[in-house]
mmCIF file of C-alpha atoms in Angstrom:
data_model
loop_
_atom_site.group_PDB
_atom_site.id
_atom_site.type_symbol
_atom_site.label_atom_id
_atom_site.label_comp_id
_atom_site.label_asym_id
_atom_site.label_seq_id
_atom_site.Cartn_x
_atom_site.Cartn_y
_atom_site.Cartn_z
ATOM 1 C CA UNK A 1 -21.246 -0.651 -18.218
ATOM 2 C CA UNK A 2 -17.401 -1.121 -16.666
ATOM 3 C CA UNK A 3 -15.897 0.219 -13.739
ATOM 4 C CA UNK A 4 -13.565 2.648 -14.936
ATOM 5 C CA UNK A 5 -15.913 4.040 -17.437
ATOM 6 C CA UNK A 6 -18.407 4.403 -14.372
ATOM 7 C CA UNK A 7 -15.536 6.857 -12.602
ATOM 8 C CA UNK A 8 -14.617 8.468 -15.797
ATOM 9 C CA UNK A 9 -18.387 9.328 -16.427
ATOM 10 C CA UNK A 10 -18.978 10.630 -13.105
ATOM 11 C CA UNK A 11 -15.432 12.249 -13.319
ATOM 12 C CA UNK A 12 -16.225 14.101 -16.829
ATOM 13 C CA UNK A 13 -20.135 14.702 -16.519
ATOM 14 C CA UNK A 14 -21.081 13.697 -12.530
ATOM 15 C CA UNK A 15 -23.680 10.868 -14.030
ATOM 16 C CA UNK A 16 -25.672 9.924 -11.371
ATOM 17 C CA UNK A 17 -26.569 6.733 -12.898
ATOM 18 C CA UNK A 18 -23.017 5.298 -13.456
ATOM 19 C CA UNK A 19 -22.108 6.455 -9.641
ATOM 20 C CA UNK A 20 -25.930 4.737 -8.589
ATOM 21 C CA UNK A 21 -24.201 1.240 -10.918
ATOM 22 C CA UNK A 22 -20.731 1.508 -8.850
ATOM 23 C CA UNK A 23 -22.772 2.524 -5.018
ATOM 24 C CA UNK A 24 -24.921 -1.102 -5.621
ATOM 25 C CA UNK A 25 -21.936 -2.712 -5.981
ATOM 26 C CA UNK A 26 -19.730 -1.476 -3.899
ATOM 27 C CA UNK A 27 -21.362 0.008 -1.477
ATOM 28 C CA UNK A 28 -22.523 -3.645 0.577
ATOM 29 C CA UNK A 29 -19.030 -4.836 0.193
ATOM 30 C CA UNK A 30 -16.702 -2.142 1.536
ATOM 31 C CA UNK A 31 -19.539 -2.339 4.378
ATOM 32 C CA UNK A 32 -18.725 -5.840 4.999
ATOM 33 C CA UNK A 33 -14.778 -5.354 4.084
ATOM 34 C CA UNK A 34 -14.928 -2.389 7.003
ATOM 35 C CA UNK A 35 -17.209 -5.393 9.865
ATOM 36 C CA UNK A 36 -15.166 -7.989 8.718
ATOM 37 C CA UNK A 37 -11.648 -5.417 9.873
ATOM 38 C CA UNK A 38 -13.109 -5.618 13.034
ATOM 39 C CA UNK A 39 -15.512 -1.858 12.547
ATOM 40 C CA UNK A 40 -18.754 -2.139 14.059
ATOM 41 C CA UNK A 41 -22.355 -1.545 12.126
ATOM 42 C CA UNK A 42 -22.281 2.189 12.745
ATOM 43 C CA UNK A 43 -19.818 3.014 11.922
ATOM 44 C CA UNK A 44 -18.723 0.844 8.853
ATOM 45 C CA UNK A 45 -22.487 2.442 7.828
ATOM 46 C CA UNK A 46 -20.666 5.641 8.419
ATOM 47 C CA UNK A 47 -17.988 5.069 6.954
ATOM 48 C CA UNK A 48 -19.200 3.065 3.858
ATOM 49 C CA UNK A 49 -21.133 6.310 3.314
ATOM 50 C CA UNK A 50 -18.173 8.668 3.383
ATOM 51 C CA UNK A 51 -16.519 6.307 0.816
ATOM 52 C CA UNK A 52 -18.979 6.455 -1.928
ATOM 53 C CA UNK A 53 -19.037 10.575 -0.817
ATOM 54 C CA UNK A 54 -15.633 10.555 -1.453
ATOM 55 C CA UNK A 55 -15.979 8.353 -4.918
ATOM 56 C CA UNK A 56 -18.206 11.123 -6.023
ATOM 57 C CA UNK A 57 -16.494 13.835 -5.352
ATOM 58 C CA UNK A 58 -12.798 12.834 -6.461
ATOM 59 C CA UNK A 59 -13.497 10.563 -9.246
ATOM 60 C CA UNK A 60 -11.683 12.843 -11.181
ATOM 61 C CA UNK A 61 -8.386 11.570 -9.393
ATOM 62 C CA UNK A 62 -9.220 8.082 -10.203
ATOM 63 C CA UNK A 63 -5.581 6.314 -12.078
ATOM 64 C CA UNK A 64 -6.631 3.481 -14.301
ATOM 65 C CA UNK A 65 -3.037 3.024 -14.592
ATOM 66 C CA UNK A 66 -2.544 2.980 -11.067
ATOM 67 C CA UNK A 67 -5.200 0.519 -9.353
ATOM 68 C CA UNK A 68 -8.092 -1.196 -10.505
ATOM 69 C CA UNK A 69 -11.592 0.553 -9.667
ATOM 70 C CA UNK A 70 -11.609 -2.334 -6.738
ATOM 71 C CA UNK A 71 -8.596 -1.222 -5.749
ATOM 72 C CA UNK A 72 -8.861 2.160 -5.261
ATOM 73 C CA UNK A 73 -12.034 2.349 -3.413
ATOM 74 C CA UNK A 74 -10.970 -0.228 -0.864
ATOM 75 C CA UNK A 75 -8.095 1.506 -0.353
ATOM 76 C CA UNK A 76 -9.975 4.699 0.209
ATOM 77 C CA UNK A 77 -12.418 3.023 2.618
ATOM 78 C CA UNK A 78 -9.513 1.384 5.118
ATOM 79 C CA UNK A 79 -7.571 4.778 5.377
ATOM 80 C CA UNK A 80 -11.178 6.188 6.050
ATOM 81 C CA UNK A 81 -11.585 3.858 8.754
ATOM 82 C CA UNK A 82 -8.351 4.790 10.038
ATOM 83 C CA UNK A 83 -9.314 8.138 10.228
ATOM 84 C CA UNK A 84 -12.573 7.329 11.939
ATOM 85 C CA UNK A 85 -10.950 4.944 14.436
ATOM 86 C CA UNK A 86 -8.032 7.852 15.050
ATOM 87 C CA UNK A 87 -11.097 10.402 15.687
ATOM 88 C CA UNK A 88 -12.807 8.463 17.924
ATOM 89 C CA UNK A 89 -9.584 7.459 20.115
ATOM 90 C CA UNK A 90 -9.415 10.869 20.783
ATOM 91 C CA UNK A 91 -8.763 12.051 24.008
ATOM 92 C CA UNK A 92 -11.046 14.587 25.679
ATOM 93 C CA UNK A 93 -8.745 18.313 25.802
ATOM 94 C CA UNK A 94 -8.549 17.708 30.195
ATOM 95 C CA UNK A 95 -7.865 13.844 29.711
ATOM 96 C CA UNK A 96 -4.628 14.838 27.474
ATOM 97 C CA UNK A 97 -1.448 14.353 28.872
ATOM 98 C CA UNK A 98 0.595 17.895 29.485
ATOM 99 C CA UNK A 99 4.398 17.877 27.458
ATOM 100 C CA UNK A 100 5.269 16.937 24.152
ATOM 101 C CA UNK A 101 3.673 14.127 22.122
ATOM 102 C CA UNK A 102 5.951 11.268 21.519
ATOM 103 C CA UNK A 103 6.061 10.677 17.513
ATOM 104 C CA UNK A 104 5.719 7.547 15.733
ATOM 105 C CA UNK A 105 9.406 6.241 14.489
ATOM 106 C CA UNK A 106 10.156 7.937 11.507
ATOM 107 C CA UNK A 107 11.771 4.977 10.460
ATOM 108 C CA UNK A 108 9.000 2.581 11.002
ATOM 109 C CA UNK A 109 6.670 4.980 8.719
ATOM 110 C CA UNK A 110 8.605 4.987 5.874
ATOM 111 C CA UNK A 111 9.302 1.230 6.674
ATOM 112 C CA UNK A 112 5.966 0.621 6.406
ATOM 113 C CA UNK A 113 5.053 3.154 3.741
ATOM 114 C CA UNK A 114 8.095 1.473 1.394
ATOM 115 C CA UNK A 115 6.182 -2.142 2.027
ATOM 116 C CA UNK A 116 2.933 -0.921 0.804
ATOM 117 C CA UNK A 117 4.957 0.858 -2.456
ATOM 118 C CA UNK A 118 6.337 -2.618 -2.867
ATOM 119 C CA UNK A 119 3.205 -5.030 -2.588
ATOM 120 C CA UNK A 120 1.328 -2.491 -4.714
ATOM 121 C CA UNK A 121 4.127 -3.564 -7.304
ATOM 122 C CA UNK A 122 3.816 -6.957 -6.460
ATOM 123 C CA UNK A 123 0.535 -6.892 -7.170
ATOM 124 C CA UNK A 124 0.212 -4.989 -10.151
ATOM 125 C CA UNK A 125 3.636 -7.159 -11.795
ATOM 126 C CA UNK A 126 0.644 -10.216 -11.144
ATOM 127 C CA UNK A 127 -0.586 -11.858 -14.677
ATOM 128 C CA UNK A 128 -4.325 -10.313 -14.739
ATOM 129 C CA UNK A 129 -6.076 -13.571 -14.293
ATOM 130 C CA UNK A 130 -4.376 -13.755 -11.067
ATOM 131 C CA UNK A 131 -4.361 -10.313 -9.882
ATOM 132 C CA UNK A 132 -8.339 -9.877 -10.815
ATOM 133 C CA UNK A 133 -8.873 -13.026 -8.441
ATOM 134 C CA UNK A 134 -6.981 -11.627 -5.639
ATOM 135 C CA UNK A 135 -8.659 -7.961 -5.999
ATOM 136 C CA UNK A 136 -11.950 -9.864 -6.066
ATOM 137 C CA UNK A 137 -11.177 -11.831 -2.876
ATOM 138 C CA UNK A 138 -9.162 -9.890 -0.227
ATOM 139 C CA UNK A 139 -10.202 -5.620 -1.602
ATOM 140 C CA UNK A 140 -13.568 -7.411 -2.813
ATOM 141 C CA UNK A 141 -14.010 -9.038 -0.264
ATOM 142 C CA UNK A 142 -15.839 -12.392 -1.768
ATOM 143 C CA UNK A 143 -15.700 -15.567 -0.868
ATOM 144 C CA UNK A 144 -13.528 -18.244 -4.036
ATOM 145 C CA UNK A 145 -17.614 -19.462 -4.379
ATOM 146 C CA UNK A 146 -18.708 -15.800 -5.227
ATOM 147 C CA UNK A 147 -16.328 -14.952 -7.335
ATOM 148 C CA UNK A 148 -16.747 -18.650 -9.398
ATOM 149 C CA UNK A 149 -20.220 -17.370 -9.711
ATOM 150 C CA UNK A 150 -19.587 -13.817 -10.823
ATOM 151 C CA UNK A 151 -16.937 -14.966 -13.554
ATOM 152 C CA UNK A 152 -18.272 -18.689 -14.345
ATOM 153 C CA UNK A 153 -14.549 -19.775 -13.659
ATOM 154 C CA UNK A 154 -14.430 -23.252 -12.066
ATOM 155 C CA UNK A 155 -13.836 -23.073 -7.855
ATOM 156 C CA UNK A 156 -10.646 -24.841 -8.660
ATOM 157 C CA UNK A 157 -9.469 -22.577 -10.950
ATOM 158 C CA UNK A 158 -10.172 -19.484 -9.006
ATOM 159 C CA UNK A 159 -7.852 -21.323 -6.225
ATOM 160 C CA UNK A 160 -5.646 -22.660 -7.806
ATOM 161 C CA UNK A 161 -4.875 -19.459 -9.122
ATOM 162 C CA UNK A 162 -4.981 -17.426 -6.104
ATOM 163 C CA UNK A 163 -2.901 -19.853 -4.404
ATOM 164 C CA UNK A 164 -0.363 -18.838 -6.779
ATOM 165 C CA UNK A 165 -0.445 -15.561 -6.725
ATOM 166 C CA UNK A 166 -0.631 -15.582 -3.222
ATOM 167 C CA UNK A 167 2.876 -17.363 -3.749
ATOM 168 C CA UNK A 168 4.449 -14.762 -6.130
ATOM 169 C CA UNK A 169 3.058 -12.108 -3.708
ATOM 170 C CA UNK A 170 4.962 -13.831 -0.831
ATOM 171 C CA UNK A 171 8.098 -14.523 -2.738
ATOM 172 C CA UNK A 172 8.496 -11.182 -4.017
ATOM 173 C CA UNK A 173 7.563 -9.568 -0.135
ATOM 174 C CA UNK A 174 10.303 -11.682 1.237
#
């Protein structure tokens, strides 16, 4: 079953079989992505469970015209990890400083949002074959060899397409 169809089945019919397929495929990849991005084992496990629960609850919000299923899931994972790290880093009330807190500079917040939007648009503009491989490599956290095994493409083709895609992204972001 195609991932978009799985998400649609969850959204429409609360299809447990479709969710099980998504869970078996994405849960270990999300956990691996979180560990590789600096989360410890327990944080990665907690976060992965939360991501998959969010997928179940919010499948109706997925829009295939905006992102692939993998991109959507890994974006949820990244945001969830940030939320959990912030929650863990909160001081106890007696440790809080007195007075107003300094808010982040609005210009920095806006610049980061704009850069994120530019990158998402640049990824959307990639040819489908390149975009698919970039998503598998960077959002799916797969090695080039794993992608070759999944797609049946030669390893050299995968490396060439990823290199070309990264060059296009660098050019779009400069």
